[in-house]
Amino acid sequence: MTSYDQPSSSNEEIFAENASTSIHSRCVATLKSHNSYTSSLVLAGKFLFTGSSDKEIRMWKRRADHENPTNDDVVVVVAGKGAVKSLVVSAGDKIFSAHQDNKIRVWKINNHHNSDTQTLAHLATLPILSDRAIKYLRPKNHVQIRRHKTSTWVHHVDAVSALALSQDESLLYSVSWDRTLKIWSTPDFKCIQSIENAHDDAINALAASRDGRVYTGSADKKIKVWGKPHGGEKNHSLVATLEKHSSGINALAVDMNGSVLYSGSSDRTILVWENDCGGGGGRTVAALRGHKKAILCLGVVADLVCSGSADKTIRIWRRGVERCYSCVAVLAGHDGPVKCLTAASDCHHEGDDETSSYLLYSGGLDGDTKVWEIFVLR
């Protein structure tokens, strides 16, 4: 049953400050949408899309006043088998979803004339049939996935764990527990490259930078940097391997400029990486500690870094001068580990030049999706 609860516990509102910044944060809504946990979420215009561990994708209308949504405010789509692992939006009219059943699905967001409602229509399932058929006919396109079993290289053969789009949205990147990184052409949905054995263990995290770099994070404790093709080169290639974490990588995020990478790990640490001047790799400039359990998700908005953890909390970190980071808020309200989050500027809030307002959306293993207001007083 779908419901929308106002916060009732005082621990869902906190006030934190340091020498240069005051932050006021409060939970303004709780969306109870799934019979199982919320595994992924993404914003697209006026709508929030949530994916669940029981194969549902829900589309929620975002409301500035946080009023209780009616039945018309929620659209439910059921697809695939198992969890919806990742969601990304392309050009505001397409949604790509990654699934536990090893597939990627493409959805068209349909806007209805004379109405403020939208619906989802299934466009394709990747790999598409024509791509599979062409590759299947040529033995050189087959790769061995088990001792006595082969598959064409366009197939993921385990859960697709994360998705990302290139800056111009012409390429879709996907990673999987099968240890591969695949690159897809978004105009025709064809797989154009598969990097087999990209890692030594399951790949859990993915991020794409504005400058063309692609970052993958794995249970093998490594982050790998893949370079954008140059000139006549067709394929992405390995640029660098980043090794500082002591446990598997669960989350990656890149700042707005593409110059800083954040990585979250089961070692309870968020590492901050800056691009070096030559090789395209990175060097650590900070380590953010405070969570009591594994970091499961990361999000960046303006100079704030948001982290969700298995300790059921969200921490908000602010970047100051000289690469100095401070934890300016701890949000407690979920009854289970925080699995996914995203943040955006709150365009409905009228603030002055010294106040910034953001909306943070978090999904947890408790099945809830929470909406948080964050006010930053500079």
Coordinates of N, CA and C in Angstrom, one line a residue, residues 108-308:
K108 N 10.6 4.7 -22.3 CA 10.3 6.0 -22.8 C 9.3 6.7 -21.8
I109 N 9.7 7.9 -21.4 CA 8.8 8.7 -20.6 C 7.8 9.5 -21.5
N110 N 6.6 9.1 -21.4 CA 5.6 9.8 -22.3 C 4.9 10.9 -21.5
N111 N 4.9 12.1 -22.1 CA 4.2 13.2 -21.5 C 2.8 13.3 -22.2
H112 N 1.8 13.4 -21.4 CA 0.4 13.5 -21.9 C 0.0 14.9 -22.1
H113 N -0.5 15.2 -23.2 CA -1.0 16.6 -23.5 C -2.1 17.0 -22.6
N114 N -2.1 18.3 -22.3 CA -3.1 18.9 -21.4 C -3.2 18.2 -20.1
S115 N -2.1 17.6 -19.7 CA -2.0 16.9 -18.4 C -0.6 17.0 -17.8
D116 N -0.6 17.0 -16.5 CA 0.7 17.0 -15.8 C 1.2 15.6 -15.4
T117 N 0.7 14.6 -16.1 CA 1.0 13.2 -15.8 C 1.9 12.6 -16.9
Q118 N 2.7 11.6 -16.5 CA 3.5 10.9 -17.4 C 3.4 9.4 -17.2
T119 N 3.7 8.6 -18.2 CA 3.7 7.2 -18.1 C 5.0 6.6 -18.7
L120 N 5.3 5.4 -18.4 CA 6.5 4.7 -18.9 C 6.1 3.7 -19.9
A121 N 6.8 3.6 -21.0 CA 6.6 2.6 -22.1 C 7.9 1.9 -22.4
H122 N 7.8 0.6 -22.4 CA 9.0 -0.2 -22.7 C 9.5 0.0 -24.1
L123 N 10.8 0.4 -24.3 CA 11.3 0.5 -25.7 C 12.2 -0.6 -26.1
A124 N 13.0 -1.1 -25.2 CA 14.0 -2.2 -25.6 C 14.5 -2.9 -24.4
T125 N 15.0 -4.1 -24.6 CA 15.8 -4.8 -23.6 C 17.1 -5.1 -24.2
L126 N 18.2 -4.7 -23.5 CA 19.6 -4.9 -24.0 C 20.2 -6.2 -23.4
P127 N 20.9 -6.9 -24.3 CA 21.1 -6.7 -25.7 C 19.9 -6.9 -26.5
I128 N 19.7 -6.1 -27.6 CA 18.5 -6.2 -28.4 C 18.7 -7.5 -29.3
L129 N 17.6 -8.0 -29.8 CA 17.6 -9.2 -30.6 C 18.5 -9.2 -31.8
S130 N 18.5 -8.1 -32.6 CA 19.3 -8.0 -33.8 C 20.8 -8.1 -33.4
D131 N 21.1 -7.4 -32.4 CA 22.5 -7.4 -31.9 C 23.0 -8.8 -31.5
R132 N 22.1 -9.5 -30.8 CA 22.4 -10.9 -30.3 C 22.5 -11.8 -31.5
A133 N 21.6 -11.7 -32.5 CA 21.6 -12.6 -33.6 C 22.9 -12.5 -34.4
I134 N 23.2 -11.2 -34.7 CA 24.4 -11.0 -35.5 C 25.7 -11.5 -34.9
K135 N 25.8 -11.3 -33.6 CA 27.0 -11.8 -32.8 C 27.0 -13.3 -32.7
Y136 N 25.8 -13.9 -32.6 CA 25.7 -15.3 -32.4 C 26.2 -16.1 -33.6
L137 N 26.1 -15.6 -34.8 CA 26.4 -16.3 -36.0 C 27.9 -16.4 -36.2
R138 N 28.7 -15.6 -35.5 CA 30.1 -15.6 -35.7 C 30.8 -16.2 -34.5
P139 N 31.5 -17.3 -34.6 CA 32.2 -17.9 -33.4 C 33.1 -17.0 -32.7
K140 N 33.8 -16.1 -33.4 CA 34.7 -15.2 -32.7 C 34.1 -14.2 -31.7
N141 N 32.8 -14.1 -31.8 CA 32.0 -13.3 -30.8 C 31.6 -14.0 -29.6
H142 N 32.0 -15.3 -29.5 CA 31.6 -16.1 -28.3 C 32.7 -16.0 -27.3
V143 N 32.3 -15.9 -26.0 CA 33.3 -16.0 -24.9 C 32.8 -17.0 -23.9
Q144 N 33.8 -17.7 -23.3 CA 33.5 -18.7 -22.3 C 33.2 -18.1 -21.0
I145 N 32.0 -18.5 -20.5 CA 31.6 -17.9 -19.2 C 31.6 -19.0 -18.1
R146 N 31.6 -20.2 -18.4 CA 31.8 -21.3 -17.5 C 32.6 -22.4 -18.2
R147 N 32.9 -23.4 -17.4 CA 33.7 -24.5 -18.0 C 33.2 -25.1 -19.3
H148 N 31.9 -25.3 -19.4 CA 31.3 -25.9 -20.6 C 30.2 -25.0 -21.2
K149 N 30.3 -23.7 -20.9 CA 29.2 -22.8 -21.5 C 29.8 -21.6 -22.0
T150 N 29.3 -21.1 -23.2 CA 29.8 -19.9 -23.8 C 28.6 -19.0 -24.0
S151 N 28.9 -17.7 -24.3 CA 27.9 -16.7 -24.6 C 28.5 -15.7 -25.5
T152 N 27.7 -14.9 -26.2 CA 28.2 -13.8 -27.0 C 28.6 -12.7 -26.1
W153 N 29.6 -11.9 -26.5 CA 30.2 -10.9 -25.6 C 29.2 -9.7 -25.3
V154 N 28.1 -9.6 -26.0 CA 27.2 -8.5 -25.7 C 26.3 -8.8 -24.5
H155 N 26.3 -10.0 -24.0 CA 25.5 -10.4 -22.9 C 26.2 -10.2 -21.5
H156 N 25.5 -9.6 -20.6 CA 25.9 -9.8 -19.2 C 25.4 -11.1 -18.7
V157 N 26.2 -11.8 -17.9 CA 25.9 -13.1 -17.5 C 25.7 -13.2 -16.0
D158 N 25.6 -12.0 -15.4 CA 25.3 -11.9 -13.9 C 24.6 -10.6 -13.7
A159 N 24.1 -10.3 -12.5 CA 23.4 -9.1 -12.3 C 24.1 -7.8 -12.8
V160 N 23.4 -6.9 -13.4 CA 23.9 -5.6 -13.9 C 23.8 -4.7 -12.7
S161 N 24.9 -4.3 -12.1 CA 24.9 -3.6 -10.8 C 24.9 -2.1 -10.9
A162 N 25.3 -1.5 -12.0 CA 25.3 0.0 -12.1 C 25.4 0.4 -13.6
L163 N 24.8 1.6 -13.8 CA 24.8 2.3 -15.1 C 25.3 3.7 -15.0
A164 N 25.8 4.2 -16.1 CA 26.2 5.6 -16.2 C 26.1 6.0 -17.7
L165 N 25.9 7.3 -17.9 CA 25.9 7.9 -19.3 C 27.1 8.8 -19.5
S166 N 27.6 8.8 -20.7 CA 28.6 9.8 -21.1 C 28.1 11.2 -21.0
Q167 N 28.9 12.2 -21.1 CA 28.5 13.6 -21.0 C 27.5 14.0 -22.1
D168 N 27.8 13.5 -23.3 CA 26.9 13.8 -24.4 C 25.7 12.8 -24.6
E169 N 25.7 11.8 -23.7 CA 24.6 10.8 -23.6 C 24.6 9.9 -24.8
S170 N 25.7 9.9 -25.6 CA 25.7 9.0 -26.8 C 26.1 7.6 -26.4
L171 N 26.7 7.4 -25.2 CA 27.2 6.1 -24.7 C 26.6 5.8 -23.3
L172 N 26.2 4.6 -23.2 CA 25.7 4.0 -21.9 C 26.8 3.0 -21.4
Y173 N 27.2 3.2 -20.2 CA 28.1 2.3 -19.6 C 27.4 1.4 -18.6
S174 N 27.8 0.1 -18.6 CA 27.2 -0.8 -17.6 C 28.2 -1.7 -17.0
V175 N 28.1 -2.0 -15.7 CA 29.0 -3.0 -15.1 C 28.2 -4.1 -14.4
S176 N 28.8 -5.2 -14.1 CA 28.1 -6.3 -13.6 C 28.9 -7.1 -12.6
W177 N 28.2 -8.0 -11.9 CA 28.9 -8.9 -11.1 C 29.7 -10.0 -11.9
D178 N 29.5 -10.0 -13.2 CA 30.3 -10.9 -14.1 C 31.7 -10.3 -14.4
R179 N 32.0 -9.2 -13.8 CA 33.3 -8.5 -13.8 C 33.6 -7.8 -15.2
T180 N 32.6 -7.6 -15.9 CA 32.8 -6.9 -17.2 C 32.3 -5.5 -17.2
L181 N 32.9 -4.6 -18.0 CA 32.4 -3.3 -18.3 C 32.0 -3.3 -19.7
K182 N 30.7 -2.9 -20.0 CA 30.2 -2.8 -21.4 C 29.8 -1.4 -21.8
I183 N 30.0 -1.1 -23.0 CA 29.7 0.2 -23.6 C 28.7 0.0 -24.7
W184 N 27.6 0.8 -24.6 CA 26.5 0.7 -25.5 C 26.2 2.0 -26.2
S185 N 25.8 2.0 -27.5 CA 25.5 3.1 -28.2 C 24.0 3.5 -28.0
T186 N 23.7 4.6 -27.4 CA 22.3 4.9 -27.1 C 21.4 5.2 -28.3
P187 N 21.9 5.7 -29.4 CA 21.0 5.9 -30.5 C 20.4 4.6 -31.1
D188 N 21.2 3.5 -31.1 CA 20.7 2.2 -31.7 C 20.7 1.1 -30.7
F189 N 21.1 1.3 -29.5 CA 21.0 0.4 -28.4 C 22.0 -0.8 -28.6
K190 N 23.0 -0.7 -29.5 CA 23.9 -1.8 -29.7 C 25.1 -1.7 -28.8
C191 N 25.6 -2.9 -28.4 CA 26.8 -3.0 -27.6 C 28.0 -2.9 -28.5
I192 N 28.9 -1.9 -28.2 CA 30.0 -1.6 -29.1 C 31.3 -2.0 -28.5
Q193 N 31.4 -2.4 -27.2 CA 32.6 -2.8 -26.6 C 32.3 -3.6 -25.3
S194 N 33.0 -4.6 -25.0 CA 32.9 -5.3 -23.8 C 34.3 -5.6 -23.2
I195 N 34.6 -5.1 -22.1 CA 35.9 -5.3 -21.5 C 35.8 -6.5 -20.5
E196 N 36.2 -7.7 -20.9 CA 36.1 -8.9 -20.1 C 37.2 -8.8 -19.0
N197 N 36.8 -9.4 -17.8 CA 37.7 -9.4 -16.7 C 38.3 -8.0 -16.4
A198 N 37.4 -7.0 -16.4 CA 37.8 -5.7 -16.0 C 38.3 -5.6 -14.6
H199 N 37.8 -6.5 -13.8 CA 38.2 -6.6 -12.4 C 38.4 -8.0 -12.0
D200 N 39.0 -8.3 -10.8 CA 39.2 -9.6 -10.3 C 38.0 -10.2 -9.5
D201 N 37.0 -9.3 -9.3 CA 35.8 -9.7 -8.5 C 34.6 -8.9 -9.0
A202 N 33.5 -9.1 -8.5 CA 32.3 -8.4 -8.9 C 32.4 -6.9 -8.9
I203 N 31.9 -6.2 -9.9 CA 31.9 -4.8 -10.0 C 30.7 -4.2 -9.4
N204 N 30.8 -3.3 -8.5 CA 29.6 -2.8 -7.7 C 29.3 -1.4 -8.1
A205 N 30.2 -0.6 -8.6 CA 30.0 0.8 -8.7 C 30.6 1.3 -10.0
L206 N 30.0 2.5 -10.5 CA 30.4 3.0 -11.8 C 30.1 4.5 -11.7
A207 N 31.0 5.3 -12.3 CA 30.8 6.7 -12.5 C 31.5 7.2 -13.7
A208 N 30.9 8.2 -14.4 CA 31.4 8.7 -15.6 C 31.7 10.2 -15.4
S209 N 32.8 10.7 -15.9 CA 33.2 12.1 -15.7 C 32.9 12.9 -16.9
R210 N 32.8 14.2 -16.8 CA 32.6 15.1 -17.9 C 33.7 15.0 -18.9
D211 N 34.9 14.7 -18.5 CA 36.1 14.7 -19.4 C 36.2 13.3 -20.1
G212 N 35.3 12.4 -19.9 CA 35.3 11.2 -20.6 C 35.9 10.0 -19.9
R213 N 36.4 10.3 -18.7 CA 36.9 9.1 -17.9 C 35.7 8.3 -17.3
V214 N 36.0 7.0 -17.2 CA 35.0 6.1 -16.6 C 35.6 5.4 -15.5
Y215 N 35.0 5.4 -14.3 CA 35.5 4.8 -13.1 C 34.7 3.6 -12.7
T216 N 35.3 2.5 -12.4 CA 34.7 1.3 -11.9 C 35.2 0.9 -10.6
G217 N 34.3 0.5 -9.7 CA 34.8 0.0 -8.3 C 34.3 -1.4 -8.1
S218 N 35.1 -2.2 -7.5 CA 34.9 -3.6 -7.3 C 35.1 -4.1 -5.9
A219 N 34.5 -5.3 -5.7 CA 34.8 -6.1 -4.5 C 36.2 -6.5 -4.3
D220 N 37.0 -6.3 -5.4 CA 38.5 -6.6 -5.3 C 39.3 -5.5 -4.7
K221 N 38.6 -4.5 -4.2 CA 39.2 -3.3 -3.4 C 39.8 -2.3 -4.4
K222 N 39.6 -2.5 -5.7 CA 40.3 -1.6 -6.6 C 39.3 -0.7 -7.3
I223 N 39.8 0.5 -7.7 CA 39.1 1.4 -8.6 C 39.9 1.5 -9.9
K224 N 39.2 1.3 -11.0 CA 39.9 1.4 -12.3 C 39.4 2.5 -13.1
V225 N 40.3 3.2 -13.8 CA 40.0 4.4 -14.6 C 40.2 4.0 -16.1
W226 N 39.1 4.2 -16.8 CA 39.1 3.9 -18.3 C 39.1 5.1 -19.1
G227 N 39.9 5.2 -20.1 CA 40.1 6.4 -20.9 C 39.1 6.5 -22.1
K228 N 38.7 7.7 -22.3 CA 37.9 8.0 -23.5 C 38.7 7.8 -24.8
P229 N 38.1 7.2 -25.8 CA 38.8 7.1 -27.1 C 39.2 8.4 -27.6
H230 N 40.4 8.4 -28.3 CA 40.9 9.6 -28.9 C 41.2 9.3 -30.4
G231 N 41.0 10.3 -31.2 CA 41.4 10.2 -32.6 C 40.7 9.0 -33.3
G232 N 41.5 8.1 -33.8 CA 40.9 7.0 -34.5 C 40.6 5.8 -33.6
E233 N 40.9 5.9 -32.3 CA 40.7 4.8 -31.4 C 39.2 4.6 -31.3
K234 N 38.8 3.3 -31.2 CA 37.4 2.9 -31.1 C 37.1 2.5 -29.7
N235 N 38.1 1.9 -29.0 CA 37.8 1.3 -27.7 C 38.3 2.0 -26.6
H236 N 37.6 1.9 -25.4 CA 38.1 2.4 -24.2 C 39.2 1.5 -23.7
S237 N 40.2 2.1 -23.0 CA 41.3 1.3 -22.5 C 41.6 1.7 -21.0
L238 N 42.3 0.9 -20.3 CA 42.6 1.1 -18.9 C 43.7 2.2 -18.8
V239 N 43.4 3.2 -18.0 CA 44.3 4.3 -17.8 C 45.1 4.2 -16.5
A240 N 44.4 3.8 -15.4 CA 45.1 3.7 -14.1 C 44.3 2.8 -13.2
T241 N 44.9 2.3 -12.2 CA 44.3 1.5 -11.2 C 44.6 2.1 -9.8
L242 N 43.5 2.4 -9.1 CA 43.6 3.1 -7.8 C 43.4 2.2 -6.7
E243 N 44.4 2.1 -5.8 CA 44.4 1.1 -4.7 C 44.7 1.7 -3.4
K244 N 43.7 2.0 -2.6 CA 43.9 2.6 -1.2 C 43.0 2.0 -0.2
H245 N 41.8 1.5 -0.7 CA 40.8 1.0 0.2 C 41.2 -0.4 0.7
S246 N 40.8 -0.8 1.9 CA 41.1 -2.0 2.5 C 40.0 -3.1 2.4
S247 N 38.9 -2.6 1.8 CA 37.7 -3.5 1.6 C 37.1 -3.2 0.2
G248 N 36.1 -3.9 -0.2 CA 35.4 -3.7 -1.4 C 34.8 -2.3 -1.6
I249 N 34.8 -1.9 -2.9 CA 34.2 -0.6 -3.2 C 32.7 -0.8 -3.5
N250 N 31.9 0.0 -2.9 CA 30.4 0.0 -3.0 C 29.8 1.1 -3.8
A251 N 30.5 2.3 -3.8 CA 29.9 3.5 -4.4 C 31.0 4.4 -4.9
L252 N 30.7 5.1 -6.0 CA 31.5 6.1 -6.6 C 30.7 7.3 -7.0
A253 N 31.3 8.5 -6.9 CA 30.6 9.7 -7.4 C 31.7 10.7 -7.8
V254 N 31.3 11.5 -8.8 CA 32.2 12.5 -9.4 C 31.6 13.9 -9.1
D255 N 32.4 14.9 -8.8 CA 31.9 16.2 -8.6 C 31.5 16.9 -9.9
M256 N 30.9 18.0 -9.8 CA 30.3 18.7 -10.9 C 31.3 19.0 -12.0
N257 N 32.5 19.3 -11.6 CA 33.5 19.7 -12.6 C 34.3 18.5 -13.2
G258 N 34.1 17.3 -12.6 CA 34.7 16.1 -13.1 C 36.2 16.0 -12.6
S259 N 36.6 16.8 -11.7 CA 38.0 16.8 -11.3 C 38.2 16.0 -10.0
V260 N 37.1 15.7 -9.3 CA 37.3 15.0 -8.0 C 36.4 13.7 -8.0
L261 N 37.0 12.6 -7.6 CA 36.3 11.4 -7.5 C 36.1 11.0 -6.0
Y262 N 35.0 10.6 -5.6 CA 34.7 10.1 -4.2 C 34.4 8.6 -4.3
S263 N 35.0 7.8 -3.4 CA 34.8 6.4 -3.4 C 34.4 6.0 -2.0
G264 N 33.4 5.1 -1.9 CA 32.9 4.6 -0.6 C 33.1 3.1 -0.5
S265 N 33.5 2.6 0.6 CA 33.9 1.2 0.7 C 33.3 0.6 2.0
S266 N 33.4 -0.7 2.0 CA 33.0 -1.5 3.2 C 34.0 -1.3 4.4
D267 N 35.1 -0.6 4.1 CA 36.1 -0.3 5.2 C 35.6 1.0 6.0
R268 N 34.4 1.5 5.7 CA 33.7 2.6 6.4 C 34.4 4.0 6.1
T269 N 35.2 4.0 5.0 CA 35.9 5.2 4.6 C 35.4 5.7 3.3
I270 N 35.4 7.1 3.1 CA 35.2 7.7 1.8 C 36.5 8.3 1.5
L271 N 37.1 7.9 0.4 CA 38.3 8.5 -0.1 C 38.1 9.6 -1.2
V272 N 38.8 10.7 -1.1 CA 38.7 11.8 -2.1 C 39.9 11.7 -3.0
W273 N 39.7 11.6 -4.3 CA 40.7 11.5 -5.3 C 40.7 12.7 -6.2
E274 N 41.8 13.3 -6.5 CA 41.9 14.3 -7.5 C 42.8 13.8 -8.7
N275 N 42.4 14.3 -9.9 CA 43.1 13.9 -11.1 C 44.5 14.4 -11.0
D276 N 45.5 13.5 -11.4 CA 46.8 14.0 -11.5 C 47.0 14.8 -12.8
C277 N 48.1 15.3 -13.0 CA 48.3 16.3 -14.1 C 48.7 15.6 -15.4
G278 N 49.0 14.3 -15.3 CA 49.5 13.6 -16.5 C 48.8 12.4 -16.9
G279 N 48.9 11.3 -16.1 CA 48.5 10.0 -16.5 C 47.0 9.7 -16.5
G280 N 46.2 10.6 -16.0 CA 44.8 10.4 -16.0 C 44.3 9.6 -14.9
G281 N 45.2 9.2 -13.9 CA 44.8 8.5 -12.8 C 44.3 9.4 -11.7
G282 N 44.8 9.2 -10.4 CA 44.3 10.1 -9.4 C 45.2 9.9 -8.1
R283 N 45.1 10.8 -7.2 CA 45.8 10.7 -5.9 C 44.8 11.1 -4.8
T284 N 45.0 10.4 -3.7 CA 44.1 10.7 -2.6 C 44.5 12.0 -1.9
V285 N 43.5 12.8 -1.6 CA 43.8 14.1 -0.9 C 43.0 14.2 0.4
A286 N 42.1 13.2 0.7 CA 41.4 13.3 2.0 C 40.7 11.9 2.2
A287 N 40.5 11.6 3.4 CA 39.8 10.4 3.8 C 38.7 10.8 4.8
L288 N 37.5 10.6 4.5 CA 36.3 11.0 5.3 C 35.9 9.8 6.2
R289 N 36.0 10.0 7.5 CA 35.6 8.9 8.4 C 34.6 9.4 9.4
G290 N 33.7 8.5 9.8 CA 32.6 8.8 10.8 C 31.5 7.8 10.8
H291 N 31.3 7.1 9.6 CA 30.3 6.1 9.6 C 30.8 4.9 10.4
K292 N 29.8 4.2 11.0 CA 30.2 3.1 11.8 C 30.2 1.7 11.1
K293 N 29.6 1.7 9.9 CA 29.5 0.5 9.0 C 29.8 0.9 7.6
A294 N 29.7 0.0 6.7 CA 30.0 0.2 5.3 C 29.3 1.3 4.6
I295 N 30.0 2.1 3.8 CA 29.4 3.1 2.9 C 28.8 2.4 1.7
L296 N 27.5 2.6 1.5 CA 26.8 1.9 0.4 C 26.4 2.8 -0.8
C297 N 26.4 4.2 -0.6 CA 26.0 5.0 -1.7 C 26.5 6.4 -1.4
L298 N 26.7 7.2 -2.5 CA 27.3 8.5 -2.5 C 26.5 9.4 -3.5
G299 N 26.5 10.7 -3.1 CA 25.9 11.7 -4.0 C 26.6 13.0 -3.8
V300 N 26.7 13.8 -4.9 CA 27.3 15.1 -4.8 C 26.4 16.2 -5.4
V301 N 26.3 17.3 -4.6 CA 25.6 18.5 -5.1 C 26.3 19.7 -4.6
A302 N 26.6 20.6 -5.5 CA 27.4 21.8 -5.2 C 28.7 21.4 -4.4
D303 N 28.9 22.0 -3.2 CA 30.1 21.6 -2.5 C 29.8 20.6 -1.4
L304 N 28.7 19.9 -1.5 CA 28.3 18.9 -0.5 C 28.4 17.5 -1.0
V305 N 28.9 16.6 -0.2 CA 29.0 15.2 -0.5 C 28.1 14.5 0.5
C306 N 27.2 13.7 0.0 CA 26.2 12.9 0.8 C 26.6 11.4 0.8
S307 N 26.6 10.8 1.9 CA 27.0 9.4 2.0 C 25.9 8.6 2.8
G308 N 25.5 7.5 2.3 CA 24.6 6.6 3.0 C 25.3 5.3 3.4

